[in-house]
Amino acid sequence: MPEIDTDRLRSLAIHSLAVIRGNQAPSGAYLASPTFPVYRYSWFRDGAFIADAMSRAGEVGSADAFFDWCRRIVEDRAGQVHALVARHRAGDRIPARDFLHTRYTVDGTDSPEEWWTFQLDGYGTWLWALDAHARRHGTDLARYADAMALTVEYLAEFWSEPCYDWWEEHVTERHTSTLAAIHAGLHAVAGRIEIPGPLAVSAAEATDAIAAAVRSQGVHDGRLTKWLGGTDLDGSLIACATPFRLVDPAGTTARATVAALEAELAHGGVHRYADDVYYGGGEWLLLAGFLGWHYANVGRLDDARSQLEWIATHATVDGDLPEQVSDHLLHPETLPEWTARWGPVARPLLWSHAMYLTLALELGIVPLEVVSR
């Protein structure tokens, strides 16, 4: 891959910022993709990573607006959270459709379409991102106290329940990257004054239990597995080390996991998993961003820049980044089916732009005084 000049990398980071700004609704929600019909919603997971990128770039108001959108959604569902917890403690078998949703309209209402709604990772990720934002910018979290407490109550009760993963699949499994997001969120806020004592204890107990479960059931041949009790790999496992630190980024488990991903799923960019048939199973730009972020975190700066440059080569002439690319498809025979169903791959995808921006900032490609103009 030819080296790309720093000016181009910087320009793409600035464009990424503009794409995110331009697709944030007045409510604070970030559209996952404005041009892809089923992505014209806002996800807690995608949005939290997008808000974290904006926070890193000094866009405090943008991040605040998203976190306030999350706060309102959770507060509006306080009765649902309490009822779910009571049902669970009473031994009720709760259908997946009854849990909090993972995506919402920009106005904060439940999506009217059928979707794979029961996903826990986004709620952990928003707590993690909110805490990081507050520490970075000195944000007063008093107005978030109720929503934070409700989210802790929800996650501490249900962390061990099988749910859909990052990719909205495999609802019968307990996913390691989902557990890492929950662990990161609960660990981040457990010691904050906004969390009442009993809930702080529950959060601490849950984080200990999550770490123990992953150590005992989520490791195979020295590296992390896609779900507990399995052996498969998944690109989202990078986040277990960077940024969530469920495992030490420089430790043996993280090194073994990244080495396996490099051998099996990375071909310039990063595939989601070996059996991925969605749009042919291409390489995802946001996963390349996560891998580059991890490389930067552990001092592999040349490799980190290579990931940034790989992402940049897949920008359109206008600078927009897609969800995935078809350079190296795992299952090319399935691409026509998905294109017929939903049209071309989503572009721009705000999460792709957010991960590019995060990595560019990590590498110092874009000084804050330039990116936040």
mmCIF file of C-alpha atoms in Angstrom:
data_model
loop_
_atom_site.group_PDB
_atom_site.id
_atom_site.type_symbol
_atom_site.label_atom_id
_atom_site.label_comp_id
_atom_site.label_asym_id
_atom_site.label_seq_id
_atom_site.Cartn_x
_atom_site.Cartn_y
_atom_site.Cartn_z
ATOM 1 C CA MET A 1 0.000 0.000 0.000
ATOM 2 C CA PRO A 2 1.543 3.358 -0.997
ATOM 3 C CA GLU A 3 2.070 5.813 1.819
ATOM 4 C CA ILE A 4 -0.481 8.592 2.009
ATOM 5 C CA ASP A 5 0.693 12.083 2.836
ATOM 6 C CA THR A 6 -0.175 13.551 6.196
ATOM 7 C CA ASP A 7 -2.112 16.448 4.673
ATOM 8 C CA ARG A 8 -4.563 14.005 3.138
ATOM 9 C CA LEU A 9 -4.931 12.114 6.398
ATOM 10 C CA ARG A 10 -5.555 15.381 8.201
ATOM 11 C CA SER A 11 -8.123 16.520 5.641
ATOM 12 C CA LEU A 12 -10.043 13.271 6.007
ATOM 13 C CA ALA A 13 -10.113 13.660 9.795
ATOM 14 C CA ILE A 14 -11.522 17.157 9.441
ATOM 15 C CA HIS A 15 -14.087 15.882 6.941
ATOM 16 C CA SER A 16 -14.999 13.095 9.374
ATOM 17 C CA LEU A 17 -15.727 15.714 11.979
ATOM 18 C CA ALA A 18 -17.970 17.535 9.515
ATOM 19 C CA VAL A 19 -19.831 14.326 8.600
ATOM 20 C CA ILE A 20 -20.555 13.658 12.258
ATOM 21 C CA ARG A 21 -21.621 17.232 12.933
ATOM 22 C CA GLY A 22 -23.862 17.228 9.887
ATOM 23 C CA ASN A 23 -25.666 14.055 10.919
ATOM 24 C CA GLN A 24 -26.371 14.877 14.554
ATOM 25 C CA ALA A 25 -30.058 15.549 15.075
ATOM 26 C CA PRO A 26 -31.280 18.495 17.162
ATOM 27 C CA SER A 27 -32.159 15.921 19.832
ATOM 28 C CA GLY A 28 -28.465 14.998 20.150
ATOM 29 C CA ALA A 29 -28.796 11.606 18.448
ATOM 30 C CA TYR A 30 -26.277 10.619 15.791
ATOM 31 C CA LEU A 31 -27.732 8.962 12.706
ATOM 32 C CA ALA A 32 -25.825 5.752 12.061
ATOM 33 C CA SER A 33 -25.977 6.480 8.326
ATOM 34 C CA PRO A 34 -28.165 9.086 6.630
ATOM 35 C CA THR A 35 -28.345 7.254 3.276
ATOM 36 C CA PHE A 36 -29.009 3.663 4.378
ATOM 37 C CA PRO A 37 -32.701 3.294 5.280
ATOM 38 C CA VAL A 38 -32.399 0.767 8.129
ATOM 39 C CA TYR A 39 -29.547 2.804 9.664
ATOM 40 C CA ARG A 40 -31.506 6.056 9.924
ATOM 41 C CA TYR A 41 -31.673 5.542 13.653
ATOM 42 C CA SER A 42 -29.314 6.081 16.560
ATOM 43 C CA TRP A 43 -27.679 3.214 18.437
ATOM 44 C CA PHE A 44 -26.314 3.487 21.969
ATOM 45 C CA ARG A 45 -23.207 1.521 20.912
ATOM 46 C CA ASP A 46 -22.335 3.395 17.705
ATOM 47 C CA GLY A 47 -23.337 6.701 19.217
ATOM 48 C CA ALA A 48 -21.220 6.278 22.326
ATOM 49 C CA PHE A 49 -18.100 5.673 20.239
ATOM 50 C CA ILE A 50 -19.025 8.613 18.005
ATOM 51 C CA ALA A 51 -19.533 10.843 21.054
ATOM 52 C CA ASP A 52 -16.218 9.675 22.472
ATOM 53 C CA ALA A 53 -14.464 10.698 19.248
ATOM 54 C CA MET A 54 -16.138 14.099 19.353
ATOM 55 C CA SER A 55 -15.193 14.518 23.005
ATOM 56 C CA ARG A 56 -11.565 13.712 22.159
ATOM 57 C CA ALA A 57 -11.695 16.289 19.373
ATOM 58 C CA GLY A 58 -12.883 18.981 21.774
ATOM 59 C CA GLU A 59 -16.460 18.977 20.499
ATOM 60 C CA VAL A 60 -17.863 19.102 24.016
ATOM 61 C CA GLY A 61 -21.302 20.338 23.042
ATOM 62 C CA SER A 62 -21.817 17.548 20.527
ATOM 63 C CA ALA A 63 -20.867 14.859 23.030
ATOM 64 C CA ASP A 64 -22.992 16.472 25.740
ATOM 65 C CA ALA A 65 -25.998 16.506 23.417
ATOM 66 C CA PHE A 66 -25.681 12.790 22.663
ATOM 67 C CA PHE A 67 -25.246 11.867 26.322
ATOM 68 C CA ASP A 68 -28.315 13.945 27.164
ATOM 69 C CA TRP A 69 -30.263 12.035 24.489
ATOM 70 C CA CYS A 70 -29.212 8.771 26.164
ATOM 71 C CA ARG A 71 -30.147 10.164 29.578
ATOM 72 C CA ARG A 72 -33.661 11.038 28.444
ATOM 73 C CA ILE A 73 -34.214 7.630 26.876
ATOM 74 C CA VAL A 74 -33.171 5.790 30.023
ATOM 75 C CA GLU A 75 -35.113 8.074 32.359
ATOM 76 C CA ASP A 76 -38.240 7.697 30.217
ATOM 77 C CA ARG A 77 -37.958 3.925 30.696
ATOM 78 C CA ALA A 78 -37.351 3.873 34.447
ATOM 79 C CA GLY A 79 -40.559 1.937 35.026
ATOM 80 C CA GLN A 80 -39.576 -0.614 32.402
ATOM 81 C CA VAL A 81 -36.142 -1.115 34.025
ATOM 82 C CA HIS A 82 -37.618 -1.611 37.495
ATOM 83 C CA ALA A 83 -40.264 -3.987 36.147
ATOM 84 C CA LEU A 84 -37.685 -6.051 34.250
ATOM 85 C CA VAL A 85 -35.505 -6.369 37.331
ATOM 86 C CA ALA A 86 -38.493 -7.409 39.449
ATOM 87 C CA ARG A 87 -39.557 -10.000 36.866
ATOM 88 C CA HIS A 88 -36.057 -11.422 36.675
ATOM 89 C CA ARG A 89 -35.752 -11.733 40.437
ATOM 90 C CA ALA A 90 -39.138 -13.441 40.535
ATOM 91 C CA GLY A 91 -37.856 -16.062 38.114
ATOM 92 C CA ASP A 92 -39.863 -14.850 35.122
ATOM 93 C CA ARG A 93 -38.596 -15.953 31.695
ATOM 94 C CA ILE A 94 -38.328 -12.613 29.880
ATOM 95 C CA PRO A 95 -38.605 -12.601 26.061
ATOM 96 C CA ALA A 96 -35.870 -10.696 24.213
ATOM 97 C CA ARG A 97 -38.449 -8.263 22.814
ATOM 98 C CA ASP A 98 -39.316 -7.010 26.328
ATOM 99 C CA PHE A 99 -35.851 -5.621 27.113
ATOM 100 C CA LEU A 100 -34.619 -2.103 26.412
ATOM 101 C CA HIS A 101 -33.971 -1.541 22.738
ATOM 102 C CA THR A 102 -30.564 -0.983 21.196
ATOM 103 C CA ARG A 103 -31.572 1.623 18.602
ATOM 104 C CA TYR A 104 -34.083 4.442 18.705
ATOM 105 C CA THR A 105 -35.480 7.131 16.468
ATOM 106 C CA VAL A 106 -33.657 10.438 16.743
ATOM 107 C CA ASP A 107 -36.593 11.644 18.860
ATOM 108 C CA GLY A 108 -35.950 8.841 21.358
ATOM 109 C CA THR A 109 -38.898 6.583 20.594
ATOM 110 C CA ASP A 110 -38.667 2.837 20.078
ATOM 111 C CA SER A 111 -38.100 1.815 16.469
ATOM 112 C CA PRO A 112 -41.404 0.699 14.904
ATOM 113 C CA GLU A 113 -39.628 -1.862 12.715
ATOM 114 C CA GLU A 114 -38.790 -5.403 13.709
ATOM 115 C CA TRP A 115 -35.152 -5.506 14.819
ATOM 116 C CA TRP A 116 -32.673 -7.471 16.910
ATOM 117 C CA THR A 117 -33.322 -5.203 19.857
ATOM 118 C CA PHE A 118 -31.904 -6.922 22.945
ATOM 119 C CA GLN A 119 -28.276 -5.818 23.117
ATOM 120 C CA LEU A 120 -26.562 -4.904 26.373
ATOM 121 C CA ASP A 121 -23.200 -3.627 25.148
ATOM 122 C CA GLY A 122 -24.445 -0.177 24.159
ATOM 123 C CA TYR A 123 -25.593 0.602 27.690
ATOM 124 C CA GLY A 124 -22.184 -0.286 29.081
ATOM 125 C CA THR A 125 -20.477 1.709 26.347
ATOM 126 C CA TRP A 126 -22.477 4.861 27.045
ATOM 127 C CA LEU A 127 -21.500 4.718 30.741
ATOM 128 C CA TRP A 128 -17.842 4.223 29.756
ATOM 129 C CA ALA A 129 -17.914 7.076 27.241
ATOM 130 C CA LEU A 130 -19.807 9.409 29.600
ATOM 131 C CA ASP A 131 -17.267 8.840 32.379
ATOM 132 C CA ALA A 132 -14.335 9.379 29.989
ATOM 133 C CA HIS A 133 -15.943 12.583 28.723
ATOM 134 C CA ALA A 134 -16.471 13.868 32.265
ATOM 135 C CA ARG A 135 -12.869 13.149 33.228
ATOM 136 C CA ARG A 136 -11.575 14.732 30.046
ATOM 137 C CA HIS A 137 -13.571 17.956 30.283
ATOM 138 C CA GLY A 138 -14.598 18.244 33.935
ATOM 139 C CA THR A 139 -18.280 17.684 33.168
ATOM 140 C CA ASP A 140 -20.663 17.762 36.128
ATOM 141 C CA LEU A 141 -22.578 14.489 36.017
ATOM 142 C CA ALA A 142 -25.279 15.495 38.501
ATOM 143 C CA ARG A 143 -27.969 15.671 35.811
ATOM 144 C CA TYR A 144 -27.068 12.146 34.713
ATOM 145 C CA ALA A 145 -27.375 10.614 38.182
ATOM 146 C CA ASP A 146 -30.776 8.990 37.681
ATOM 147 C CA ALA A 147 -29.970 7.606 34.239
ATOM 148 C CA MET A 148 -26.603 6.320 35.408
ATOM 149 C CA ALA A 149 -28.173 4.566 38.390
ATOM 150 C CA LEU A 150 -30.897 3.012 36.229
ATOM 151 C CA THR A 151 -28.304 1.765 33.738
ATOM 152 C CA VAL A 152 -26.169 0.281 36.511
ATOM 153 C CA GLU A 153 -29.253 -1.433 37.971
ATOM 154 C CA TYR A 154 -30.125 -2.854 34.543
ATOM 155 C CA LEU A 155 -26.627 -4.070 33.669
ATOM 156 C CA ALA A 156 -25.825 -5.468 37.110
ATOM 157 C CA GLU A 157 -29.009 -7.538 36.939
ATOM 158 C CA PHE A 158 -28.769 -8.771 33.348
ATOM 159 C CA TRP A 159 -25.066 -8.872 32.413
ATOM 160 C CA SER A 160 -25.033 -12.689 32.389
ATOM 161 C CA GLU A 161 -28.070 -13.031 30.109
ATOM 162 C CA PRO A 162 -27.471 -14.120 26.503
ATOM 163 C CA CYS A 163 -28.236 -11.320 24.054
ATOM 164 C CA TYR A 164 -27.436 -10.191 20.526
ATOM 165 C CA ASP A 165 -23.807 -9.236 19.880
ATOM 166 C CA TRP A 166 -22.255 -6.130 18.281
ATOM 167 C CA TRP A 167 -23.369 -7.471 14.905
ATOM 168 C CA GLU A 168 -26.929 -8.154 16.082
ATOM 169 C CA GLU A 169 -26.586 -11.909 15.812
ATOM 170 C CA HIS A 170 -26.393 -15.069 17.977
ATOM 171 C CA VAL A 171 -28.907 -14.128 20.680
ATOM 172 C CA THR A 172 -28.376 -17.417 22.534
ATOM 173 C CA GLU A 173 -24.741 -16.661 23.425
ATOM 174 C CA ARG A 174 -22.902 -14.553 25.980
ATOM 175 C CA HIS A 175 -20.500 -12.467 23.916
ATOM 176 C CA THR A 176 -17.063 -11.553 25.181
ATOM 177 C CA SER A 177 -16.993 -8.091 23.601
ATOM 178 C CA THR A 178 -20.448 -7.379 25.064
ATOM 179 C CA LEU A 179 -19.209 -8.400 28.500
ATOM 180 C CA ALA A 180 -16.155 -6.166 28.050
ATOM 181 C CA ALA A 181 -18.385 -3.168 27.309
ATOM 182 C CA ILE A 182 -20.547 -3.852 30.361
ATOM 183 C CA HIS A 183 -17.464 -4.344 32.522
ATOM 184 C CA ALA A 184 -15.958 -1.074 31.305
ATOM 185 C CA GLY A 185 -19.141 0.890 31.941
ATOM 186 C CA LEU A 186 -19.801 -0.503 35.401
ATOM 187 C CA HIS A 187 -16.159 -0.159 36.427
ATOM 188 C CA ALA A 188 -16.062 3.439 35.189
ATOM 189 C CA VAL A 189 -18.990 4.668 37.268
ATOM 190 C CA ALA A 190 -19.054 2.334 40.293
ATOM 191 C CA GLY A 191 -17.006 4.709 42.412
ATOM 192 C CA ARG A 192 -18.792 7.901 41.396
ATOM 193 C CA ILE A 193 -20.841 9.800 43.932
ATOM 194 C CA GLU A 194 -23.815 9.729 41.567
ATOM 195 C CA ILE A 195 -24.185 5.975 42.116
ATOM 196 C CA PRO A 196 -25.873 5.023 45.428
ATOM 197 C CA GLY A 197 -23.913 2.711 47.725
ATOM 198 C CA PRO A 198 -25.939 -0.485 47.185
ATOM 199 C CA LEU A 199 -25.782 -0.060 43.412
ATOM 200 C CA ALA A 200 -22.050 0.613 43.598
ATOM 201 C CA VAL A 201 -21.655 -2.694 45.415
ATOM 202 C CA SER A 202 -23.743 -4.454 42.757
ATOM 203 C CA ALA A 203 -21.635 -2.871 40.028
ATOM 204 C CA ALA A 204 -18.389 -3.974 41.661
ATOM 205 C CA GLU A 205 -19.699 -7.499 42.159
ATOM 206 C CA ALA A 206 -20.791 -7.663 38.524
ATOM 207 C CA THR A 207 -17.408 -6.486 37.214
ATOM 208 C CA ASP A 208 -15.644 -9.117 39.303
ATOM 209 C CA ALA A 209 -18.017 -11.803 38.053
ATOM 210 C CA ILE A 210 -17.611 -10.724 34.422
ATOM 211 C CA ALA A 211 -13.823 -10.828 34.646
ATOM 212 C CA ALA A 212 -13.974 -14.276 36.255
ATOM 213 C CA ALA A 213 -16.395 -15.596 33.622
ATOM 214 C CA VAL A 214 -14.197 -14.420 30.770
ATOM 215 C CA ARG A 215 -11.063 -15.861 32.365
ATOM 216 C CA SER A 216 -12.714 -19.254 32.875
ATOM 217 C CA GLN A 217 -14.925 -19.525 29.768
ATOM 218 C CA GLY A 218 -13.828 -16.892 27.274
ATOM 219 C CA VAL A 219 -10.236 -17.925 26.567
ATOM 220 C CA HIS A 220 -9.079 -20.645 24.164
ATOM 221 C CA ASP A 221 -5.438 -21.414 23.353
ATOM 222 C CA GLY A 222 -4.445 -18.324 25.292
ATOM 223 C CA ARG A 223 -6.627 -15.874 23.352
ATOM 224 C CA LEU A 224 -10.147 -14.506 23.731
ATOM 225 C CA THR A 225 -13.147 -16.149 22.095
ATOM 226 C CA LYS A 226 -16.184 -14.707 20.346
ATOM 227 C CA TRP A 227 -18.491 -15.967 23.083
ATOM 228 C CA LEU A 228 -18.161 -17.831 26.364
ATOM 229 C CA GLY A 229 -17.577 -21.527 25.901
ATOM 230 C CA GLY A 230 -16.672 -21.190 22.240
ATOM 231 C CA THR A 231 -13.470 -21.134 20.197
ATOM 232 C CA ASP A 232 -14.252 -18.701 17.343
ATOM 233 C CA LEU A 233 -12.621 -15.331 16.761
ATOM 234 C CA ASP A 234 -14.336 -11.991 16.227
ATOM 235 C CA GLY A 235 -12.939 -8.618 15.237
ATOM 236 C CA SER A 236 -14.802 -6.914 18.074
ATOM 237 C CA LEU A 237 -12.523 -8.706 20.559
ATOM 238 C CA ILE A 238 -9.957 -5.958 19.993
ATOM 239 C CA ALA A 239 -12.132 -3.705 22.148
ATOM 240 C CA CYS A 240 -11.697 -6.054 25.124
ATOM 241 C CA ALA A 241 -8.157 -4.672 25.342
ATOM 242 C CA THR A 242 -8.459 -1.247 23.684
ATOM 243 C CA PRO A 243 -10.322 0.667 24.870
ATOM 244 C CA PHE A 244 -12.246 -1.370 27.455
ATOM 245 C CA ARG A 245 -9.273 -2.972 29.252
ATOM 246 C CA LEU A 246 -11.072 -6.083 30.350
ATOM 247 C CA VAL A 247 -7.678 -7.586 29.582
ATOM 248 C CA ASP A 248 -4.343 -5.762 29.776
ATOM 249 C CA PRO A 249 -3.612 -4.370 26.285
ATOM 250 C CA ALA A 250 0.052 -5.296 26.700
ATOM 251 C CA GLY A 251 -0.653 -8.649 28.388
ATOM 252 C CA THR A 252 -0.328 -12.131 26.990
ATOM 253 C CA THR A 253 -4.057 -12.662 26.362
ATOM 254 C CA ALA A 254 -4.363 -9.465 24.327
ATOM 255 C CA ARG A 255 -1.188 -10.233 22.387
ATOM 256 C CA ALA A 256 -2.407 -13.737 21.568
ATOM 257 C CA THR A 257 -5.825 -12.426 20.546
ATOM 258 C CA VAL A 258 -4.399 -9.762 18.244
ATOM 259 C CA ALA A 259 -1.934 -12.243 16.739
ATOM 260 C CA ALA A 260 -4.802 -14.624 15.940
ATOM 261 C CA LEU A 261 -6.854 -11.809 14.428
ATOM 262 C CA GLU A 262 -3.875 -10.730 12.319
ATOM 263 C CA ALA A 263 -3.481 -14.291 11.058
ATOM 264 C CA GLU A 264 -7.142 -15.052 10.361
ATOM 265 C CA LEU A 265 -9.213 -11.882 9.952
ATOM 266 C CA ALA A 266 -6.933 -8.995 8.953
ATOM 267 C CA HIS A 267 -6.196 -8.393 5.268
ATOM 268 C CA GLY A 268 -5.298 -4.718 5.307
ATOM 269 C CA GLY A 269 -8.556 -4.048 7.107
ATOM 270 C CA VAL A 270 -10.344 -6.402 9.493
ATOM 271 C CA HIS A 271 -13.193 -8.852 8.887
ATOM 272 C CA ARG A 272 -15.843 -9.365 11.545
ATOM 273 C CA TYR A 273 -15.563 -13.171 11.713
ATOM 274 C CA ALA A 274 -14.826 -16.098 9.397
ATOM 275 C CA ASP A 275 -18.446 -17.094 8.679
ATOM 276 C CA ASP A 276 -19.632 -13.540 8.004
ATOM 277 C CA VAL A 277 -21.935 -13.427 4.973
ATOM 278 C CA TYR A 278 -23.305 -9.867 5.413
ATOM 279 C CA TYR A 279 -22.569 -8.098 2.112
ATOM 280 C CA GLY A 280 -20.142 -10.906 1.310
ATOM 281 C CA GLY A 281 -18.147 -10.605 4.530
ATOM 282 C CA GLY A 282 -15.927 -7.655 3.674
ATOM 283 C CA GLU A 283 -13.387 -5.747 5.735
ATOM 284 C CA TRP A 284 -14.870 -3.224 8.148
ATOM 285 C CA LEU A 285 -13.316 0.221 8.401
ATOM 286 C CA LEU A 286 -14.339 0.718 11.996
ATOM 287 C CA LEU A 287 -12.561 -2.502 12.990
ATOM 288 C CA ALA A 288 -9.433 -1.288 11.234
ATOM 289 C CA GLY A 289 -9.785 1.809 13.402
ATOM 290 C CA PHE A 290 -10.015 -0.301 16.558
ATOM 291 C CA LEU A 291 -6.981 -2.348 15.552
ATOM 292 C CA GLY A 292 -5.008 0.801 14.806
ATOM 293 C CA TRP A 293 -6.087 2.309 18.115
ATOM 294 C CA HIS A 294 -4.825 -0.795 19.873
ATOM 295 C CA TYR A 295 -1.539 -0.676 17.966
ATOM 296 C CA ALA A 296 -1.083 2.943 19.028
ATOM 297 C CA ASN A 297 -1.927 2.016 22.615
ATOM 298 C CA VAL A 298 0.820 -0.615 22.768
ATOM 299 C CA GLY A 299 3.454 1.398 20.903
ATOM 300 C CA ARG A 300 3.171 -0.190 17.430
ATOM 301 C CA LEU A 301 2.951 3.215 15.809
ATOM 302 C CA ASP A 302 3.963 2.207 12.274
ATOM 303 C CA ASP A 303 1.268 -0.458 12.274
ATOM 304 C CA ALA A 304 -1.240 2.039 13.661
ATOM 305 C CA ARG A 305 -0.488 4.490 10.864
ATOM 306 C CA SER A 306 -0.844 1.674 8.315
ATOM 307 C CA GLN A 307 -4.394 1.067 9.556
ATOM 308 C CA LEU A 308 -5.178 4.774 9.322
ATOM 309 C CA GLU A 309 -3.829 4.888 5.786
ATOM 310 C CA TRP A 310 -5.771 1.773 4.807
ATOM 311 C CA ILE A 311 -8.990 3.419 5.971
ATOM 312 C CA ALA A 312 -8.121 6.596 4.081
ATOM 313 C CA THR A 313 -7.640 4.692 0.803
ATOM 314 C CA HIS A 314 -11.295 3.667 0.957
ATOM 315 C CA ALA A 315 -12.761 7.142 1.246
ATOM 316 C CA THR A 316 -14.785 8.374 -1.707
ATOM 317 C CA VAL A 317 -13.646 11.374 -3.706
ATOM 318 C CA ASP A 318 -15.833 13.445 -1.365
ATOM 319 C CA GLY A 319 -14.191 11.873 1.697
ATOM 320 C CA ASP A 320 -17.071 9.679 2.852
ATOM 321 C CA LEU A 321 -16.264 6.346 4.530
ATOM 322 C CA PRO A 322 -18.375 3.193 4.099
ATOM 323 C CA GLU A 323 -19.208 0.502 6.620
ATOM 324 C CA GLN A 324 -17.184 -2.167 4.799
ATOM 325 C CA VAL A 325 -15.350 -2.717 1.522
ATOM 326 C CA SER A 326 -15.284 -5.626 -0.923
ATOM 327 C CA ASP A 327 -11.522 -5.854 -1.630
ATOM 328 C CA HIS A 328 -11.329 -9.264 0.046
ATOM 329 C CA LEU A 329 -14.734 -10.895 0.533
ATOM 330 C CA LEU A 330 -14.996 -14.027 2.625
ATOM 331 C CA HIS A 331 -18.258 -15.115 0.983
ATOM 332 C CA PRO A 332 -18.661 -13.168 -2.281
ATOM 333 C CA GLU A 333 -21.614 -15.285 -3.371
ATOM 334 C CA THR A 334 -23.815 -13.573 -0.784
ATOM 335 C CA LEU A 335 -23.098 -9.984 -1.865
ATOM 336 C CA PRO A 336 -25.868 -9.817 -4.520
ATOM 337 C CA GLU A 337 -28.475 -11.028 -2.038
ATOM 338 C CA TRP A 338 -27.732 -8.224 0.423
ATOM 339 C CA THR A 339 -27.440 -5.578 -2.282
ATOM 340 C CA ALA A 340 -30.845 -6.580 -3.608
ATOM 341 C CA ARG A 341 -32.315 -6.503 -0.104
ATOM 342 C CA TRP A 342 -30.964 -3.190 1.223
ATOM 343 C CA GLY A 343 -29.038 -1.532 -1.604
ATOM 344 C CA PRO A 344 -25.314 -0.659 -1.642
ATOM 345 C CA VAL A 345 -23.224 -0.821 1.523
ATOM 346 C CA ALA A 346 -23.962 2.021 3.973
ATOM 347 C CA ARG A 347 -21.977 5.187 3.218
ATOM 348 C CA PRO A 348 -21.187 7.398 4.995
ATOM 349 C CA LEU A 349 -21.180 5.397 8.207
ATOM 350 C CA LEU A 350 -20.668 7.705 11.165
ATOM 351 C CA TRP A 351 -19.034 4.993 13.266
ATOM 352 C CA SER A 352 -16.379 4.517 10.547
ATOM 353 C CA HIS A 353 -15.689 8.246 10.575
ATOM 354 C CA ALA A 354 -15.556 8.268 14.380
ATOM 355 C CA MET A 355 -12.986 5.483 14.540
ATOM 356 C CA TYR A 356 -10.876 7.165 11.876
ATOM 357 C CA LEU A 357 -11.014 10.424 13.824
ATOM 358 C CA THR A 358 -10.117 8.666 17.087
ATOM 359 C CA LEU A 359 -7.107 6.972 15.519
ATOM 360 C CA ALA A 360 -5.951 10.168 13.814
ATOM 361 C CA LEU A 361 -6.079 11.963 17.159
ATOM 362 C CA GLU A 362 -4.245 9.111 18.891
ATOM 363 C CA LEU A 363 -1.440 9.389 16.336
ATOM 364 C CA GLY A 364 -1.278 13.170 16.515
ATOM 365 C CA ILE A 365 -2.132 13.428 12.812
ATOM 366 C CA VAL A 366 -4.582 16.184 13.613
ATOM 367 C CA PRO A 367 -3.742 18.617 16.426
ATOM 368 C CA LEU A 368 -6.800 19.582 18.454
ATOM 369 C CA GLU A 369 -6.452 23.247 17.507
ATOM 370 C CA VAL A 370 -6.865 22.234 13.851
ATOM 371 C CA VAL A 371 -9.618 19.624 14.091
ATOM 372 C CA SER A 372 -11.921 21.649 16.316
ATOM 373 C CA ARG A 373 -11.969 24.815 14.239
#
